[in-house]
Amino acid sequence: MLDKISNANFVPDGRVYHVSVKSGQVANRIVTVGDPARLHRFKRFLDKEPKPFEHASARGYTTVTGRYKGVPVTLIAIGMGVAMVDFFVREVRAVVDGDLAIIRFGSCGSLDPSLPVGSIGIPKQALQISTNYAHWHGESDKEAEPPYLFSPPIPADADLQAALVSSLSGSVASSTCKVRSLELHASADCFYSSQGRIDRNFQDDNETLIDDLVKANPDCASLEMESAHLLHLSHLSPNIRAAACHMVFADRTGGAFIDPAVVEELEPKVGRACLDALVGWDVEREHPERGAVWE
Ligand code: DUR
């Protein structure tokens, strides 16, 4: 019975159902982003030889596997949200042997005026903000159930987080771009309601969400949608190490939004810094012979 359930992840030629890759097409070291356009801008950092493997799945995942400074790495664009992170981590885990080291590079909103638009936060921990459906749909009095639930903080891998802080501080930090190690970040299950964006067309009951979040978690400096679930999954399975960094796109306290020219300038530097942190990383149980499949 169990075997049948786990095999449901696979299609007959050995590819996992949604990410659509098979054994040998994903390296032990992974940089994941949301936006496929960002992935296509990063793939030029990979060694020209051997020619990288590239595949776009029908369900919105783009995977590029090659070598960076001679070390096998995978870049994968996953789109947005918890469900996309979940398919990615579980399906990649199913087709890669040995240790996985995963770095996410995403964008975020800032809750901390000292983390302005264009800066980069590297959280030590992330909590998950979940919509509590019982608030709207339960039998009980609406007031008895809070509309949003805040999980306890979920730690990133301490060594990988420190490697990212060092790599980004060394090559991205400047007078206009702050790079900061953060105590706490939050990931929400939605962009609008559970990130405290008011939408008059919907009764989201989120007017006090940001205040409630910061009151309960004074260290919480930034907000996006994927990293807490990535860290969560890394704790549920042995041999997965994960950390994340986020570029501030939106200032949620002052209202500023990032200038696309700033993204254009910083993004490649951040991409290289993520790859440098990853290849400097000692993956204990790597299976380089798997690389032969795509090479
Ligand atoms: N993101 C947020 N909130 C922000 C800024 C960026 O969720 O304020 C991230 C997460 C998601 C995408 O992938 O960017 C949504 O635009």
mmCIF file of C-alpha atoms and ligand atoms in Angstrom:
data_model
loop_
_atom_site.group_PDB
_atom_site.id
_atom_site.type_symbol
_atom_site.label_atom_id
_atom_site.label_comp_id
_atom_site.label_asym_id
_atom_site.label_seq_id
_atom_site.Cartn_x
_atom_site.Cartn_y
_atom_site.Cartn_z
ATOM 1 C CA MET A 1 0.000 0.000 0.000
ATOM 2 C CA LEU A 2 2.724 2.443 1.040
ATOM 3 C CA ASP A 3 4.724 1.635 -2.088
ATOM 4 C CA LYS A 4 1.725 2.410 -4.246
ATOM 5 C CA ILE A 5 1.343 5.786 -2.564
ATOM 6 C CA SER A 6 4.978 6.787 -2.975
ATOM 7 C CA ASN A 7 5.040 5.591 -6.592
ATOM 8 C CA ALA A 8 2.182 7.950 -7.390
ATOM 9 C CA ASN A 9 4.852 10.682 -7.630
ATOM 10 C CA PHE A 10 6.329 9.167 -10.740
ATOM 11 C CA VAL A 11 5.364 8.887 -14.353
ATOM 12 C CA PRO A 12 6.369 5.725 -16.241
ATOM 13 C CA ASP A 13 9.666 7.036 -17.631
ATOM 14 C CA GLY A 14 10.919 7.857 -14.123
ATOM 15 C CA ARG A 15 10.137 11.549 -14.178
ATOM 16 C CA VAL A 16 8.366 13.059 -11.172
ATOM 17 C CA TYR A 17 4.888 14.208 -11.962
ATOM 18 C CA HIS A 18 5.028 18.012 -11.639
ATOM 19 C CA VAL A 19 8.703 19.034 -11.744
ATOM 20 C CA SER A 20 9.167 16.517 -14.554
ATOM 21 C CA VAL A 21 12.799 15.565 -13.931
ATOM 22 C CA LYS A 22 14.363 12.178 -13.317
ATOM 23 C CA SER A 23 17.355 10.754 -11.518
ATOM 24 C CA GLY A 24 20.562 12.318 -12.860
ATOM 25 C CA GLN A 25 18.953 15.600 -13.921
ATOM 26 C CA VAL A 26 19.200 17.381 -10.552
ATOM 27 C CA ALA A 27 22.383 18.066 -8.557
ATOM 28 C CA ASN A 28 22.804 17.864 -4.777
ATOM 29 C CA ARG A 29 23.332 21.645 -4.611
ATOM 30 C CA ILE A 30 20.320 23.727 -5.642
ATOM 31 C CA VAL A 31 19.565 27.442 -5.989
ATOM 32 C CA THR A 32 15.830 28.017 -6.254
ATOM 33 C CA VAL A 33 14.077 31.202 -7.356
ATOM 34 C CA GLY A 34 10.452 32.006 -8.130
ATOM 35 C CA ASP A 35 10.640 33.815 -11.448
ATOM 36 C CA PRO A 36 11.716 31.752 -14.500
ATOM 37 C CA ALA A 37 13.051 34.945 -16.148
ATOM 38 C CA ARG A 38 15.435 35.287 -13.204
ATOM 39 C CA LEU A 39 16.562 31.696 -13.710
ATOM 40 C CA HIS A 40 17.270 32.381 -17.385
ATOM 41 C CA ARG A 41 19.385 35.388 -16.388
ATOM 42 C CA PHE A 42 21.333 33.211 -13.931
ATOM 43 C CA LYS A 43 22.033 30.273 -16.203
ATOM 44 C CA ARG A 44 24.785 32.211 -18.011
ATOM 45 C CA PHE A 45 26.843 31.910 -14.785
ATOM 46 C CA LEU A 46 27.162 28.161 -15.325
ATOM 47 C CA ASP A 47 30.210 26.609 -17.001
ATOM 48 C CA LYS A 48 29.742 26.333 -20.778
ATOM 49 C CA GLU A 49 31.012 22.755 -20.736
ATOM 50 C CA PRO A 50 29.486 20.321 -20.211
ATOM 51 C CA LYS A 51 26.422 21.911 -21.771
ATOM 52 C CA PRO A 52 23.755 22.363 -19.086
ATOM 53 C CA PHE A 53 20.589 20.269 -19.047
ATOM 54 C CA GLU A 54 17.411 22.347 -19.251
ATOM 55 C CA HIS A 55 13.771 21.381 -18.927
ATOM 56 C CA ALA A 56 10.529 23.327 -18.488
ATOM 57 C CA SER A 57 7.676 21.254 -17.032
ATOM 58 C CA ALA A 58 4.034 21.667 -17.976
ATOM 59 C CA ARG A 59 3.305 22.660 -14.365
ATOM 60 C CA GLY A 60 5.474 25.747 -14.162
ATOM 61 C CA TYR A 61 8.879 24.402 -13.050
ATOM 62 C CA THR A 62 12.064 25.183 -14.988
ATOM 63 C CA THR A 63 15.180 23.195 -14.131
ATOM 64 C CA VAL A 64 18.726 23.888 -15.334
ATOM 65 C CA THR A 65 21.526 21.572 -14.209
ATOM 66 C CA GLY A 66 25.166 22.233 -14.998
ATOM 67 C CA ARG A 67 28.441 23.027 -13.323
ATOM 68 C CA TYR A 68 29.468 26.224 -11.551
ATOM 69 C CA LYS A 69 33.232 26.561 -11.089
ATOM 70 C CA GLY A 70 33.342 22.860 -11.890
ATOM 71 C CA VAL A 71 30.814 21.805 -9.216
ATOM 72 C CA PRO A 72 27.449 20.274 -10.233
ATOM 73 C CA VAL A 73 24.557 22.626 -9.369
ATOM 74 C CA THR A 74 20.895 22.936 -10.261
ATOM 75 C CA LEU A 75 18.954 26.152 -10.734
ATOM 76 C CA ILE A 76 15.210 25.711 -10.466
ATOM 77 C CA ALA A 77 12.404 28.237 -10.861
ATOM 78 C CA ILE A 78 9.305 27.163 -8.953
ATOM 79 C CA GLY A 79 6.780 29.984 -9.295
ATOM 80 C CA MET A 80 5.020 31.132 -6.143
ATOM 81 C CA GLY A 81 3.504 29.813 -2.958
ATOM 82 C CA VAL A 82 3.577 26.925 -0.525
ATOM 83 C CA ALA A 83 2.167 24.311 -2.917
ATOM 84 C CA MET A 84 4.915 24.971 -5.495
ATOM 85 C CA VAL A 85 7.622 24.686 -2.793
ATOM 86 C CA ASP A 86 6.094 21.423 -1.616
ATOM 87 C CA PHE A 87 6.033 19.774 -5.066
ATOM 88 C CA PHE A 88 9.587 20.983 -5.679
ATOM 89 C CA VAL A 89 11.190 19.697 -2.473
ATOM 90 C CA ARG A 90 9.352 16.365 -2.333
ATOM 91 C CA GLU A 91 9.762 15.504 -6.003
ATOM 92 C CA VAL A 92 13.427 16.556 -6.181
ATOM 93 C CA ARG A 93 14.113 14.573 -2.989
ATOM 94 C CA ALA A 94 12.575 11.547 -4.698
ATOM 95 C CA VAL A 95 15.059 11.633 -7.597
ATOM 96 C CA VAL A 96 18.330 12.785 -5.953
ATOM 97 C CA ASP A 97 20.537 10.491 -3.859
ATOM 98 C CA GLY A 98 22.525 11.827 -0.909
ATOM 99 C CA ASP A 99 22.478 15.220 0.748
ATOM 100 C CA LEU A 100 20.553 18.202 -0.584
ATOM 101 C CA ALA A 101 21.686 21.776 0.065
ATOM 102 C CA ILE A 102 19.028 24.251 -1.061
ATOM 103 C CA ILE A 103 19.343 28.043 -1.162
ATOM 104 C CA ARG A 104 16.319 30.103 -2.050
ATOM 105 C CA PHE A 105 16.651 33.578 -3.483
ATOM 106 C CA GLY A 106 13.365 35.443 -3.459
ATOM 107 C CA SER A 107 11.817 38.859 -3.106
ATOM 108 C CA CYS A 108 10.063 40.145 -0.011
ATOM 109 C CA GLY A 109 8.300 43.034 1.655
ATOM 110 C CA SER A 110 10.040 44.752 4.563
ATOM 111 C CA LEU A 111 8.451 45.404 7.968
ATOM 112 C CA ASP A 112 11.575 47.103 9.301
ATOM 113 C CA PRO A 113 12.462 50.671 8.283
ATOM 114 C CA SER A 114 16.150 49.799 8.707
ATOM 115 C CA LEU A 115 15.755 47.170 5.948
ATOM 116 C CA PRO A 116 14.938 49.469 3.009
ATOM 117 C CA VAL A 117 13.953 48.650 -0.559
ATOM 118 C CA GLY A 118 16.948 47.156 -2.406
ATOM 119 C CA SER A 119 18.530 45.617 0.677
ATOM 120 C CA ILE A 120 18.931 41.902 1.290
ATOM 121 C CA GLY A 121 17.859 39.963 4.364
ATOM 122 C CA ILE A 122 19.141 36.510 5.246
ATOM 123 C CA PRO A 123 16.897 35.128 7.998
ATOM 124 C CA LYS A 124 18.069 32.755 10.715
ATOM 125 C CA GLN A 125 14.454 31.650 11.179
ATOM 126 C CA ALA A 126 11.111 31.957 9.409
ATOM 127 C CA LEU A 127 7.563 31.517 10.706
ATOM 128 C CA GLN A 128 4.502 30.598 8.670
ATOM 129 C CA ILE A 129 1.336 32.723 8.595
ATOM 130 C CA SER A 130 -1.670 30.516 7.823
ATOM 131 C CA THR A 131 -5.254 31.456 7.066
ATOM 132 C CA ASN A 132 -7.407 30.014 9.841
ATOM 133 C CA TYR A 133 -10.522 28.979 7.909
ATOM 134 C CA ALA A 134 -12.395 28.266 11.145
ATOM 135 C CA HIS A 135 -12.570 32.027 11.757
ATOM 136 C CA TRP A 136 -14.965 32.398 8.807
ATOM 137 C CA HIS A 137 -16.517 28.968 8.471
ATOM 138 C CA GLY A 138 -16.609 27.291 11.884
ATOM 139 C CA GLU A 139 -19.571 26.601 14.118
ATOM 140 C CA SER A 140 -18.077 28.701 16.870
ATOM 141 C CA ASP A 141 -18.286 32.435 17.396
ATOM 142 C CA LYS A 142 -16.101 34.239 14.826
ATOM 143 C CA GLU A 143 -14.283 36.109 17.567
ATOM 144 C CA ALA A 144 -13.243 32.839 19.220
ATOM 145 C CA GLU A 145 -11.023 31.956 16.265
ATOM 146 C CA PRO A 146 -8.272 34.336 15.089
ATOM 147 C CA PRO A 147 -8.303 34.871 11.294
ATOM 148 C CA TYR A 148 -4.578 34.159 10.898
ATOM 149 C CA LEU A 149 -2.240 31.809 12.778
ATOM 150 C CA PHE A 150 1.467 32.425 13.343
ATOM 151 C CA SER A 151 3.650 29.324 13.636
ATOM 152 C CA PRO A 152 6.677 29.223 15.930
ATOM 153 C CA PRO A 153 9.948 30.214 14.214
ATOM 154 C CA ILE A 154 11.495 27.507 12.004
ATOM 155 C CA PRO A 155 15.327 27.638 11.876
ATOM 156 C CA ALA A 156 17.317 27.778 8.661
ATOM 157 C CA ASP A 157 20.416 25.607 8.524
ATOM 158 C CA ALA A 158 22.810 27.683 10.642
ATOM 159 C CA ASP A 159 25.935 26.918 8.588
ATOM 160 C CA LEU A 160 24.276 27.516 5.223
ATOM 161 C CA GLN A 161 22.729 30.772 6.511
ATOM 162 C CA ALA A 162 26.157 31.904 7.747
ATOM 163 C CA ALA A 163 27.755 30.953 4.404
ATOM 164 C CA LEU A 164 25.139 33.078 2.620
ATOM 165 C CA VAL A 165 25.700 36.043 4.952
ATOM 166 C CA SER A 166 29.419 35.871 4.311
ATOM 167 C CA SER A 167 29.126 35.453 0.543
ATOM 168 C CA LEU A 168 26.518 38.226 0.122
ATOM 169 C CA SER A 169 28.354 40.593 2.493
ATOM 170 C CA GLY A 170 31.542 40.069 0.522
ATOM 171 C CA SER A 171 30.204 40.608 -2.983
ATOM 172 C CA VAL A 172 26.836 42.390 -2.890
ATOM 173 C CA ALA A 173 26.856 44.770 0.100
ATOM 174 C CA SER A 174 27.530 48.406 -0.829
ATOM 175 C CA SER A 175 26.647 51.900 0.311
ATOM 176 C CA THR A 176 23.274 51.510 -1.415
ATOM 177 C CA CYS A 177 22.638 47.816 -0.704
ATOM 178 C CA LYS A 178 22.531 46.650 2.885
ATOM 179 C CA VAL A 179 23.062 42.946 3.475
ATOM 180 C CA ARG A 180 21.703 41.864 6.849
ATOM 181 C CA SER A 181 21.468 38.660 8.790
ATOM 182 C CA LEU A 182 17.928 38.723 10.229
ATOM 183 C CA GLU A 183 16.643 37.028 13.361
ATOM 184 C CA LEU A 184 13.205 36.332 11.895
ATOM 185 C CA HIS A 185 11.252 36.400 8.631
ATOM 186 C CA ALA A 186 7.617 35.442 7.962
ATOM 187 C CA SER A 187 6.095 33.587 5.016
ATOM 188 C CA ALA A 188 2.374 33.897 4.366
ATOM 189 C CA ASP A 189 0.066 31.487 2.557
ATOM 190 C CA CYS A 190 -1.284 34.355 0.383
ATOM 191 C CA PHE A 191 0.017 37.626 -1.011
ATOM 192 C CA TYR A 192 -2.922 39.869 -0.148
ATOM 193 C CA SER A 193 -4.986 38.707 2.835
ATOM 194 C CA SER A 194 -2.356 37.007 4.994
ATOM 195 C CA GLN A 195 0.246 39.702 4.266
ATOM 196 C CA GLY A 196 -2.089 42.382 5.575
ATOM 197 C CA ARG A 197 -2.954 44.017 2.234
ATOM 198 C CA ILE A 198 -6.425 45.490 2.449
ATOM 199 C CA ASP A 199 -8.814 44.542 -0.357
ATOM 200 C CA ARG A 200 -12.231 46.154 -0.033
ATOM 201 C CA ASN A 201 -13.792 43.464 -2.248
ATOM 202 C CA PHE A 202 -13.137 40.791 0.364
ATOM 203 C CA GLN A 203 -13.815 40.510 4.063
ATOM 204 C CA ASP A 204 -10.291 39.396 4.975
ATOM 205 C CA ASP A 205 -10.331 40.619 8.594
ATOM 206 C CA ASN A 206 -6.659 41.482 8.232
ATOM 207 C CA GLU A 207 -6.617 45.134 9.335
ATOM 208 C CA THR A 208 -4.492 44.383 12.415
ATOM 209 C CA LEU A 209 -2.473 41.490 10.967
ATOM 210 C CA ILE A 210 0.882 43.283 10.592
ATOM 211 C CA ASP A 211 0.578 44.903 14.014
ATOM 212 C CA ASP A 212 -0.371 41.575 15.589
ATOM 213 C CA LEU A 213 2.534 39.844 13.869
ATOM 214 C CA VAL A 214 5.102 42.396 14.985
ATOM 215 C CA LYS A 215 3.676 42.593 18.500
ATOM 216 C CA ALA A 216 3.983 38.820 18.906
ATOM 217 C CA ASN A 217 7.315 38.666 17.010
ATOM 218 C CA PRO A 218 9.189 41.962 17.423
ATOM 219 C CA ASP A 219 12.190 40.621 15.465
ATOM 220 C CA CYS A 220 10.156 39.823 12.353
ATOM 221 C CA ALA A 221 11.650 42.000 9.598
ATOM 222 C CA SER A 222 10.336 40.686 6.278
ATOM 223 C CA LEU A 223 7.464 38.929 4.556
ATOM 224 C CA GLU A 224 7.093 36.673 1.500
ATOM 225 C CA MET A 225 5.410 33.384 0.586
ATOM 226 C CA GLU A 226 7.800 30.436 0.274
ATOM 227 C CA SER A 227 10.788 30.280 2.619
ATOM 228 C CA ALA A 228 9.141 29.046 5.845
ATOM 229 C CA HIS A 229 7.717 25.996 4.076
ATOM 230 C CA LEU A 230 11.114 25.240 2.537
ATOM 231 C CA LEU A 231 12.713 25.383 6.001
ATOM 232 C CA HIS A 232 9.831 23.329 7.445
ATOM 233 C CA LEU A 233 10.353 20.530 4.902
ATOM 234 C CA SER A 234 14.109 20.563 5.521
ATOM 235 C CA HIS A 235 13.361 19.591 9.129
ATOM 236 C CA LEU A 236 10.949 16.797 8.195
ATOM 237 C CA SER A 237 13.401 14.789 6.135
ATOM 238 C CA PRO A 238 16.990 13.815 6.930
ATOM 239 C CA ASN A 239 19.852 15.228 4.862
ATOM 240 C CA ILE A 240 18.154 18.366 3.539
ATOM 241 C CA ARG A 241 19.809 21.644 4.485
ATOM 242 C CA ALA A 242 18.114 24.884 3.503
ATOM 243 C CA ALA A 243 18.499 28.642 3.863
ATOM 244 C CA ALA A 244 17.043 31.683 2.130
ATOM 245 C CA CYS A 245 17.825 35.258 1.225
ATOM 246 C CA HIS A 246 15.363 37.867 0.038
ATOM 247 C CA MET A 247 15.714 41.152 -1.783
ATOM 248 C CA VAL A 248 13.339 43.813 -0.458
ATOM 249 C CA PHE A 249 10.957 44.801 -3.264
ATOM 250 C CA ALA A 250 8.286 46.522 -1.154
ATOM 251 C CA ASP A 251 8.580 48.690 1.938
ATOM 252 C CA ARG A 252 5.451 47.757 3.883
ATOM 253 C CA THR A 253 5.894 50.526 6.442
ATOM 254 C CA GLY A 254 6.699 53.461 4.138
ATOM 255 C CA GLY A 255 5.111 52.232 0.883
ATOM 256 C CA ALA A 256 8.147 52.452 -1.463
ATOM 257 C CA PHE A 257 8.618 49.900 -4.268
ATOM 258 C CA ILE A 258 11.915 48.876 -5.823
ATOM 259 C CA ASP A 259 13.152 50.550 -9.026
ATOM 260 C CA PRO A 260 13.602 47.877 -11.749
ATOM 261 C CA ALA A 261 17.067 49.363 -12.476
ATOM 262 C CA VAL A 262 18.143 48.420 -8.943
ATOM 263 C CA VAL A 263 16.925 44.847 -9.417
ATOM 264 C CA GLU A 264 18.815 44.659 -12.692
ATOM 265 C CA GLU A 265 22.017 45.771 -11.026
ATOM 266 C CA LEU A 266 21.781 43.663 -7.857
ATOM 267 C CA GLU A 267 20.172 40.468 -9.074
ATOM 268 C CA PRO A 268 23.171 38.992 -10.921
ATOM 269 C CA LYS A 269 25.455 39.739 -7.976
ATOM 270 C CA VAL A 270 23.057 37.980 -5.606
ATOM 271 C CA GLY A 271 22.775 35.017 -7.979
ATOM 272 C CA ARG A 272 26.536 34.568 -8.098
ATOM 273 C CA ALA A 273 26.818 34.995 -4.320
ATOM 274 C CA CYS A 274 24.213 32.226 -3.803
ATOM 275 C CA LEU A 275 26.128 29.932 -6.161
ATOM 276 C CA ASP A 276 29.422 30.763 -4.434
ATOM 277 C CA ALA A 277 27.937 29.973 -1.000
ATOM 278 C CA LEU A 278 26.621 26.699 -2.367
ATOM 279 C CA VAL A 279 29.747 25.426 -4.118
ATOM 280 C CA GLY A 280 31.908 26.349 -1.136
ATOM 281 C CA TRP A 281 29.656 24.038 0.785
ATOM 282 C CA ASP A 282 30.852 20.590 1.755
ATOM 283 C CA VAL A 283 28.060 18.259 0.677
ATOM 284 C CA GLU A 284 29.015 15.076 2.453
ATOM 285 C CA ARG A 285 27.079 12.562 0.449
ATOM 286 C CA GLU A 286 27.210 13.695 -3.132
ATOM 287 C CA HIS A 287 26.730 11.395 -6.084
ATOM 288 C CA PRO A 288 28.743 12.939 -8.889
ATOM 289 C CA GLU A 289 28.345 9.847 -11.040
ATOM 290 C CA ARG A 290 24.708 10.851 -11.396
ATOM 291 C CA GLY A 291 25.897 13.878 -13.317
ATOM 292 C CA ALA A 292 26.900 11.581 -16.146
ATOM 293 C CA VAL A 293 23.263 11.243 -17.144
ATOM 294 C CA TRP A 294 22.909 14.851 -18.223
ATOM 295 C CA GLU A 295 26.540 15.343 -19.178
HETATM 296 N N1 DUR B 1 6.769 38.708 -2.259
HETATM 297 C C1 DUR B 1 5.750 38.691 -1.338
HETATM 298 N N2 DUR B 1 5.436 39.854 -0.707
HETATM 299 C C2 DUR B 1 6.036 41.029 -0.974
HETATM 300 C C3 DUR B 1 7.083 41.043 -1.937
HETATM 301 C C4 DUR B 1 7.432 39.867 -2.559
HETATM 302 O O1 DUR B 1 5.101 37.692 -1.069
HETATM 303 O O2 DUR B 1 5.656 42.062 -0.389
HETATM 304 C C5 DUR B 1 7.223 37.508 -2.985
HETATM 305 C C6 DUR B 1 6.601 36.181 -2.708
HETATM 306 C C7 DUR B 1 5.966 35.748 -4.011
HETATM 307 C C8 DUR B 1 5.993 36.967 -4.905
HETATM 308 O O3 DUR B 1 6.739 34.714 -4.601
HETATM 309 O O4 DUR B 1 7.037 37.773 -4.378
HETATM 310 C C9 DUR B 1 4.693 37.708 -4.974
HETATM 311 O O5 DUR B 1 4.813 38.870 -5.764
#
